[in-house]
Amino acid sequence: ENELINLKKNIELNKGLKLKKINSINFNQATFGHNKILFQVNNLVLKKNKLITLKGVSGSGKSTFVDTLMGINKLIDGKILINGKDHNKINIKSLRKVIGYLGQDNALFNDTIINNINLRSVKINQKKLKEMLKDLDLVKIFKNESIDLQFVIKESKENISGGERQRLAFIREIMHDPELLIIDEAFNSLDKDTLKKIKNFIIKLKHKMIIINIAHHEELADISDNIYKIKSKKLIKIK
């Protein structure tokens, strides 16, 4: 019975319009929730070259917002349009291929840096990867600061710090050039200098993608184009 359920899910994932680019995301009277309504977005349009921050207390619906965008959860009411097409009619596999997601706790495996970065099995531009390692101050990982993409990350975390792991996970998500990047409370444990490097990097990325920052704190508030808050079951613009 479980195998039949999984098979049905896989068939559903292969249905719908194939997506390669995301030019715009439009939320129209979109009501988010599970068994109950959490909040509603009356009219919000997201486009490239914009970073928006979404704030709200725990349980307000931030995670549900992300899950719904990624096709894990369904809207209670209203519509999400991607490039003018109904979100529900878009092929979920193709949608997820163009989304990058960075959370609070991102797994790295007992394997080389390049294999950890290349989880999506695409051709990695090694020159670009090395430049990112330099830009995000990760050369300190390597002996004599000489970049070695065959360097093995240990699962015990003994040879890299938590901040370094988070930056490597960040690189992993952007190496495949996502159309939409979701940052889910990912940088609240970084020191000021590291966070500054991340911010400068994100500013350079904005023209390539739509960036949504889910925040409980203020890490990316100063570089956000707009800030929204979930309050009284509504999405309110505060910047």
PDB file of N, CA and C in Angstrom, residues 111-187:
ATOM      1  N   ASP A 111      32.802  13.595   2.739  1.00  0.00           N
ATOM      2  CA  ASP A 111      33.192  13.487   1.335  1.00  0.00           C
ATOM      3  C   ASP A 111      33.960  14.751   0.951  1.00  0.00           C
ATOM      4  N   THR A 112      34.425  14.801  -0.291  1.00  0.00           N
ATOM      5  CA  THR A 112      35.203  15.944  -0.754  1.00  0.00           C
ATOM      6  C   THR A 112      34.323  17.187  -0.879  1.00  0.00           C
ATOM      7  N   ILE A 113      34.969  18.339  -0.888  1.00  0.00           N
ATOM      8  CA  ILE A 113      34.227  19.592  -1.060  1.00  0.00           C
ATOM      9  C   ILE A 113      33.464  19.576  -2.383  1.00  0.00           C
ATOM     10  N   ILE A 114      34.114  19.174  -3.461  1.00  0.00           N
ATOM     11  CA  ILE A 114      33.435  19.230  -4.755  1.00  0.00           C
ATOM     12  C   ILE A 114      32.252  18.269  -4.822  1.00  0.00           C
ATOM     13  N   ASN A 115      32.332  17.113  -4.176  1.00  0.00           N
ATOM     14  CA  ASN A 115      31.196  16.189  -4.159  1.00  0.00           C
ATOM     15  C   ASN A 115      30.060  16.710  -3.278  1.00  0.00           C
ATOM     16  N   ASN A 116      30.402  17.412  -2.213  1.00  0.00           N
ATOM     17  CA  ASN A 116      29.381  18.032  -1.372  1.00  0.00           C
ATOM     18  C   ASN A 116      28.662  19.154  -2.114  1.00  0.00           C
ATOM     19  N   ILE A 117      29.408  19.917  -2.895  1.00  0.00           N
ATOM     20  CA  ILE A 117      28.816  21.012  -3.657  1.00  0.00           C
ATOM     21  C   ILE A 117      27.949  20.477  -4.785  1.00  0.00           C
ATOM     22  N   ASN A 118      28.359  19.343  -5.372  1.00  0.00           N
ATOM     23  CA  ASN A 118      27.721  18.826  -6.575  1.00  0.00           C
ATOM     24  C   ASN A 118      26.671  17.753  -6.285  1.00  0.00           C
ATOM     25  N   LEU A 119      25.801  17.991  -5.326  1.00  0.00           N
ATOM     26  CA  LEU A 119      24.763  17.008  -5.000  1.00  0.00           C
ATOM     27  C   LEU A 119      23.728  16.874  -6.109  1.00  0.00           C
ATOM     28  N   ARG A 120      23.602  17.896  -6.951  1.00  0.00           N
ATOM     29  CA  ARG A 120      22.597  17.864  -8.013  1.00  0.00           C
ATOM     30  C   ARG A 120      23.120  17.206  -9.292  1.00  0.00           C
ATOM     31  N   SER A 121      24.362  16.726  -9.235  1.00  0.00           N
ATOM     32  CA  SER A 121      24.965  16.003 -10.370  1.00  0.00           C
ATOM     33  C   SER A 121      24.935  16.812 -11.667  1.00  0.00           C
ATOM     34  N   VAL A 122      25.441  18.014 -11.586  1.00  0.00           N
ATOM     35  CA  VAL A 122      25.597  18.836 -12.781  1.00  0.00           C
ATOM     36  C   VAL A 122      27.082  19.111 -12.978  1.00  0.00           C
ATOM     37  N   LYS A 123      27.430  19.649 -14.135  1.00  0.00           N
ATOM     38  CA  LYS A 123      28.825  19.960 -14.381  1.00  0.00           C
ATOM     39  C   LYS A 123      29.216  21.203 -13.591  1.00  0.00           C
ATOM     40  N   ILE A 124      30.195  21.062 -12.701  1.00  0.00           N
ATOM     41  CA  ILE A 124      30.613  22.165 -11.846  1.00  0.00           C
ATOM     42  C   ILE A 124      31.723  22.960 -12.523  1.00  0.00           C
ATOM     43  N   ASN A 125      31.540  24.279 -12.551  1.00  0.00           N
ATOM     44  CA  ASN A 125      32.577  25.177 -13.038  1.00  0.00           C
ATOM     45  C   ASN A 125      33.579  25.375 -11.901  1.00  0.00           C
ATOM     46  N   GLN A 126      34.707  24.666 -11.983  1.00  0.00           N
ATOM     47  CA  GLN A 126      35.660  24.670 -10.871  1.00  0.00           C
ATOM     48  C   GLN A 126      36.291  26.043 -10.647  1.00  0.00           C
ATOM     49  N   LYS A 127      36.492  26.794 -11.722  1.00  0.00           N
ATOM     50  CA  LYS A 127      37.049  28.134 -11.578  1.00  0.00           C
ATOM     51  C   LYS A 127      36.097  29.032 -10.794  1.00  0.00           C
ATOM     52  N   LYS A 128      34.822  28.947 -11.136  1.00  0.00           N
ATOM     53  CA  LYS A 128      33.795  29.723 -10.445  1.00  0.00           C
ATOM     54  C   LYS A 128      33.706  29.308  -8.973  1.00  0.00           C
ATOM     55  N   LEU A 129      33.789  28.009  -8.719  1.00  0.00           N
ATOM     56  CA  LEU A 129      33.735  27.502  -7.354  1.00  0.00           C
ATOM     57  C   LEU A 129      34.904  28.035  -6.526  1.00  0.00           C
ATOM     58  N   LYS A 130      36.095  28.019  -7.087  1.00  0.00           N
ATOM     59  CA  LYS A 130      37.276  28.513  -6.374  1.00  0.00           C
ATOM     60  C   LYS A 130      37.154  30.006  -6.072  1.00  0.00           C
ATOM     61  N   GLU A 131      36.581  30.760  -7.000  1.00  0.00           N
ATOM     62  CA  GLU A 131      36.373  32.194  -6.774  1.00  0.00           C
ATOM     63  C   GLU A 131      35.404  32.425  -5.625  1.00  0.00           C
ATOM     64  N   MET A 132      34.353  31.606  -5.548  1.00  0.00           N
ATOM     65  CA  MET A 132      33.385  31.727  -4.457  1.00  0.00           C
ATOM     66  C   MET A 132      34.023  31.386  -3.116  1.00  0.00           C
ATOM     67  N   LEU A 133      34.863  30.371  -3.100  1.00  0.00           N
ATOM     68  CA  LEU A 133      35.560  29.996  -1.863  1.00  0.00           C
ATOM     69  C   LEU A 133      36.431  31.150  -1.366  1.00  0.00           C
ATOM     70  N   LYS A 134      37.036  31.867  -2.295  1.00  0.00           N
ATOM     71  CA  LYS A 134      37.852  33.031  -1.920  1.00  0.00           C
ATOM     72  C   LYS A 134      36.970  34.180  -1.435  1.00  0.00           C
ATOM     73  N   ASP A 135      35.907  34.463  -2.191  1.00  0.00           N
ATOM     74  CA  ASP A 135      35.020  35.582  -1.855  1.00  0.00           C
ATOM     75  C   ASP A 135      34.389  35.421  -0.478  1.00  0.00           C
ATOM     76  N   LEU A 136      34.107  34.169  -0.097  1.00  0.00           N
ATOM     77  CA  LEU A 136      33.460  33.914   1.187  1.00  0.00           C
ATOM     78  C   LEU A 136      34.461  33.498   2.269  1.00  0.00           C
ATOM     79  N   ASP A 137      35.737  33.804   2.021  1.00  0.00           N
ATOM     80  CA  ASP A 137      36.790  33.637   3.025  1.00  0.00           C
ATOM     81  C   ASP A 137      36.873  32.198   3.531  1.00  0.00           C
ATOM     82  N   LEU A 138      36.858  31.243   2.592  1.00  0.00           N
ATOM     83  CA  LEU A 138      36.921  29.831   2.965  1.00  0.00           C
ATOM     84  C   LEU A 138      38.272  29.191   2.650  1.00  0.00           C
ATOM     85  N   VAL A 139      39.221  29.989   2.194  1.00  0.00           N
ATOM     86  CA  VAL A 139      40.536  29.422   1.869  1.00  0.00           C
ATOM     87  C   VAL A 139      41.284  28.979   3.130  1.00  0.00           C
ATOM     88  N   LYS A 140      40.849  29.479   4.293  1.00  0.00           N
ATOM     89  CA  LYS A 140      41.499  29.103   5.552  1.00  0.00           C
ATOM     90  C   LYS A 140      41.295  27.624   5.894  1.00  0.00           C
ATOM     91  N   ILE A 141      40.319  27.002   5.243  1.00  0.00           N
ATOM     92  CA  ILE A 141      40.072  25.576   5.459  1.00  0.00           C
ATOM     93  C   ILE A 141      41.282  24.753   5.019  1.00  0.00           C
ATOM     94  N   PHE A 142      41.940  25.205   3.975  1.00  0.00           N
ATOM     95  CA  PHE A 142      42.960  24.411   3.300  1.00  0.00           C
ATOM     96  C   PHE A 142      44.363  24.661   3.854  1.00  0.00           C
ATOM     97  N   LYS A 143      45.193  23.648   3.759  1.00  0.00           N
ATOM     98  CA  LYS A 143      46.585  23.758   4.191  1.00  0.00           C
ATOM     99  C   LYS A 143      47.290  24.820   3.348  1.00  0.00           C
ATOM    100  N   ASN A 144      47.957  25.726   4.041  1.00  0.00           N
ATOM    101  CA  ASN A 144      48.660  26.849   3.402  1.00  0.00           C
ATOM    102  C   ASN A 144      47.728  27.704   2.542  1.00  0.00           C
ATOM    103  N   GLU A 145      46.412  27.610   2.823  1.00  0.00           N
ATOM    104  CA  GLU A 145      45.388  28.384   2.105  1.00  0.00           C
ATOM    105  C   GLU A 145      45.431  28.132   0.597  1.00  0.00           C
ATOM    106  N   SER A 146      45.842  26.920   0.231  1.00  0.00           N
ATOM    107  CA  SER A 146      45.874  26.511  -1.177  1.00  0.00           C
ATOM    108  C   SER A 146      44.632  25.658  -1.454  1.00  0.00           C
ATOM    109  N   ILE A 147      43.720  26.175  -2.259  1.00  0.00           N
ATOM    110  CA  ILE A 147      42.418  25.527  -2.477  1.00  0.00           C
ATOM    111  C   ILE A 147      42.588  24.133  -3.075  1.00  0.00           C
ATOM    112  N   ASP A 148      41.978  23.168  -2.396  1.00  0.00           N
ATOM    113  CA  ASP A 148      42.010  21.771  -2.838  1.00  0.00           C
ATOM    114  C   ASP A 148      40.575  21.240  -2.824  1.00  0.00           C
ATOM    115  N   LEU A 149      39.971  21.075  -3.998  1.00  0.00           N
ATOM    116  CA  LEU A 149      38.578  20.648  -4.083  1.00  0.00           C
ATOM    117  C   LEU A 149      38.381  19.188  -3.682  1.00  0.00           C
ATOM    118  N   GLN A 150      39.497  18.458  -3.482  1.00  0.00           N
ATOM    119  CA  GLN A 150      39.418  17.070  -3.001  1.00  0.00           C
ATOM    120  C   GLN A 150      39.550  16.996  -1.474  1.00  0.00           C
ATOM    121  N   PHE A 151      39.600  18.143  -0.832  1.00  0.00           N
ATOM    122  CA  PHE A 151      39.634  18.200   0.635  1.00  0.00           C
ATOM    123  C   PHE A 151      38.383  17.528   1.192  1.00  0.00           C
ATOM    124  N   VAL A 152      38.568  16.605   2.149  1.00  0.00           N
ATOM    125  CA  VAL A 152      37.440  15.836   2.686  1.00  0.00           C
ATOM    126  C   VAL A 152      36.885  16.498   3.940  1.00  0.00           C
ATOM    127  N   ILE A 153      35.598  16.792   3.893  1.00  0.00           N
ATOM    128  CA  ILE A 153      34.891  17.331   5.060  1.00  0.00           C
ATOM    129  C   ILE A 153      34.489  16.162   5.952  1.00  0.00           C
ATOM    130  N   LYS A 154      34.818  16.261   7.216  1.00  0.00           N
ATOM    131  CA  LYS A 154      34.488  15.174   8.144  1.00  0.00           C
ATOM    132  C   LYS A 154      33.134  15.445   8.793  1.00  0.00           C
ATOM    133  N   GLU A 155      32.312  14.412   8.838  1.00  0.00           N
ATOM    134  CA  GLU A 155      30.974  14.556   9.418  1.00  0.00           C
ATOM    135  C   GLU A 155      31.035  14.902  10.903  1.00  0.00           C
ATOM    136  N   SER A 156      32.127  14.570  11.533  1.00  0.00           N
ATOM    137  CA  SER A 156      32.285  14.878  12.964  1.00  0.00           C
ATOM    138  C   SER A 156      32.509  16.362  13.200  1.00  0.00           C
ATOM    139  N   LYS A 157      32.656  17.135  12.110  1.00  0.00           N
ATOM    140  CA  LYS A 157      32.806  18.592  12.160  1.00  0.00           C
ATOM    141  C   LYS A 157      34.140  19.038  12.755  1.00  0.00           C
ATOM    142  N   GLU A 158      35.085  18.132  12.857  1.00  0.00           N
ATOM    143  CA  GLU A 158      36.327  18.489  13.534  1.00  0.00           C
ATOM    144  C   GLU A 158      37.276  19.313  12.673  1.00  0.00           C
ATOM    145  N   ASN A 159      37.086  19.311  11.339  1.00  0.00           N
ATOM    146  CA  ASN A 159      38.049  20.041  10.503  1.00  0.00           C
ATOM    147  C   ASN A 159      37.492  21.303   9.853  1.00  0.00           C
ATOM    148  N   ILE A 160      36.212  21.622  10.070  1.00  0.00           N
ATOM    149  CA  ILE A 160      35.684  22.931   9.679  1.00  0.00           C
ATOM    150  C   ILE A 160      34.682  23.404  10.726  1.00  0.00           C
ATOM    151  N   SER A 161      34.514  24.709  10.826  1.00  0.00           N
ATOM    152  CA  SER A 161      33.618  25.290  11.833  1.00  0.00           C
ATOM    153  C   SER A 161      32.177  25.306  11.324  1.00  0.00           C
ATOM    154  N   GLY A 162      31.252  25.632  12.239  1.00  0.00           N
ATOM    155  CA  GLY A 162      29.846  25.726  11.862  1.00  0.00           C
ATOM    156  C   GLY A 162      29.601  26.806  10.823  1.00  0.00           C
ATOM    157  N   GLY A 163      30.271  27.950  10.971  1.00  0.00           N
ATOM    158  CA  GLY A 163      30.125  29.035  10.007  1.00  0.00           C
ATOM    159  C   GLY A 163      30.651  28.666   8.636  1.00  0.00           C
ATOM    160  N   GLU A 164      31.739  27.898   8.613  1.00  0.00           N
ATOM    161  CA  GLU A 164      32.301  27.443   7.340  1.00  0.00           C
ATOM    162  C   GLU A 164      31.362  26.448   6.651  1.00  0.00           C
ATOM    163  N   ARG A 165      30.755  25.580   7.435  1.00  0.00           N
ATOM    164  CA  ARG A 165      29.786  24.622   6.889  1.00  0.00           C
ATOM    165  C   ARG A 165      28.600  25.365   6.255  1.00  0.00           C
ATOM    166  N   GLN A 166      28.147  26.418   6.935  1.00  0.00           N
ATOM    167  CA  GLN A 166      27.001  27.172   6.425  1.00  0.00           C
ATOM    168  C   GLN A 166      27.342  27.894   5.120  1.00  0.00           C
ATOM    169  N   ARG A 167      28.552  28.425   5.031  1.00  0.00           N
ATOM    170  CA  ARG A 167      28.980  29.102   3.806  1.00  0.00           C
ATOM    171  C   ARG A 167      29.141  28.111   2.647  1.00  0.00           C
ATOM    172  N   LEU A 168      29.636  26.912   2.947  1.00  0.00           N
ATOM    173  CA  LEU A 168      29.745  25.882   1.907  1.00  0.00           C
ATOM    174  C   LEU A 168      28.360  25.457   1.412  1.00  0.00           C
ATOM    175  N   ALA A 169      27.427  25.351   2.336  1.00  0.00           N
ATOM    176  CA  ALA A 169      26.052  25.002   1.950  1.00  0.00           C
ATOM    177  C   ALA A 169      25.442  26.110   1.091  1.00  0.00           C
ATOM    178  N   PHE A 170      25.767  27.350   1.402  1.00  0.00           N
ATOM    179  CA  PHE A 170      25.311  28.500   0.621  1.00  0.00           C
ATOM    180  C   PHE A 170      25.853  28.410  -0.812  1.00  0.00           C
ATOM    181  N   ILE A 171      27.147  28.125  -0.932  1.00  0.00           N
ATOM    182  CA  ILE A 171      27.758  27.970  -2.256  1.00  0.00           C
ATOM    183  C   ILE A 171      27.082  26.845  -3.026  1.00  0.00           C
ATOM    184  N   ARG A 172      26.793  25.734  -2.332  1.00  0.00           N
ATOM    185  CA  ARG A 172      26.138  24.588  -2.988  1.00  0.00           C
ATOM    186  C   ARG A 172      24.809  24.996  -3.633  1.00  0.00           C
ATOM    187  N   GLU A 173      24.047  25.830  -2.946  1.00  0.00           N
ATOM    188  CA  GLU A 173      22.739  26.232  -3.464  1.00  0.00           C
ATOM    189  C   GLU A 173      22.836  27.187  -4.647  1.00  0.00           C
ATOM    190  N   ILE A 174      23.869  28.023  -4.680  1.00  0.00           N
ATOM    191  CA  ILE A 174      23.933  29.014  -5.762  1.00  0.00           C
ATOM    192  C   ILE A 174      24.798  28.565  -6.943  1.00  0.00           C
ATOM    193  N   MET A 175      25.530  27.454  -6.791  1.00  0.00           N
ATOM    194  CA  MET A 175      26.371  26.976  -7.891  1.00  0.00           C
ATOM    195  C   MET A 175      25.545  26.522  -9.096  1.00  0.00           C
ATOM    196  N   HIS A 176      24.302  26.118  -8.869  1.00  0.00           N
ATOM    197  CA  HIS A 176      23.474  25.692 -10.003  1.00  0.00           C
ATOM    198  C   HIS A 176      22.589  26.839 -10.518  1.00  0.00           C
ATOM    199  N   ASP A 177      22.896  28.083 -10.094  1.00  0.00           N
ATOM    200  CA  ASP A 177      22.216  29.289 -10.590  1.00  0.00           C
ATOM    201  C   ASP A 177      20.690  29.187 -10.474  1.00  0.00           C
ATOM    202  N   PRO A 178      20.165  29.133  -9.257  1.00  0.00           N
ATOM    203  CA  PRO A 178      18.717  29.031  -9.094  1.00  0.00           C
ATOM    204  C   PRO A 178      17.999  30.289  -9.578  1.00  0.00           C
ATOM    205  N   GLU A 179      16.759  30.126  -9.974  1.00  0.00           N
ATOM    206  CA  GLU A 179      15.923  31.264 -10.361  1.00  0.00           C
ATOM    207  C   GLU A 179      15.310  31.913  -9.123  1.00  0.00           C
ATOM    208  N   LEU A 180      15.105  31.106  -8.087  1.00  0.00           N
ATOM    209  CA  LEU A 180      14.563  31.582  -6.814  1.00  0.00           C
ATOM    210  C   LEU A 180      15.431  31.033  -5.696  1.00  0.00           C
ATOM    211  N   LEU A 181      15.934  31.914  -4.840  1.00  0.00           N
ATOM    212  CA  LEU A 181      16.739  31.503  -3.694  1.00  0.00           C
ATOM    213  C   LEU A 181      15.976  31.835  -2.421  1.00  0.00           C
ATOM    214  N   ILE A 182      15.731  30.812  -1.603  1.00  0.00           N
ATOM    215  CA  ILE A 182      15.049  30.996  -0.317  1.00  0.00           C
ATOM    216  C   ILE A 182      16.073  30.832   0.797  1.00  0.00           C
ATOM    217  N   ILE A 183      16.223  31.875   1.596  1.00  0.00           N
ATOM    218  CA  ILE A 183      17.152  31.856   2.739  1.00  0.00           C
ATOM    219  C   ILE A 183      16.301  31.808   3.997  1.00  0.00           C
ATOM    220  N   ASP A 184      16.311  30.678   4.672  1.00  0.00           N
ATOM    221  CA  ASP A 184      15.401  30.452   5.797  1.00  0.00           C
ATOM    222  C   ASP A 184      16.156  30.509   7.126  1.00  0.00           C
ATOM    223  N   GLU A 185      16.253  31.723   7.685  1.00  0.00           N
ATOM    224  CA  GLU A 185      16.925  31.948   8.979  1.00  0.00           C
ATOM    225  C   GLU A 185      18.307  31.295   9.010  1.00  0.00           C
ATOM    226  N   ALA A 186      19.046  31.455   7.913  1.00  0.00           N
ATOM    227  CA  ALA A 186      20.288  30.698   7.732  1.00  0.00           C
ATOM    228  C   ALA A 186      21.527  31.373   8.315  1.00  0.00           C
ATOM    229  N   PHE A 187      21.467  32.673   8.571  1.00  0.00           N
ATOM    230  CA  PHE A 187      22.702  33.387   8.914  1.00  0.00           C
ATOM    231  C   PHE A 187      22.707  33.986  10.325  1.00  0.00           C
TER     232      PHE A 187
END
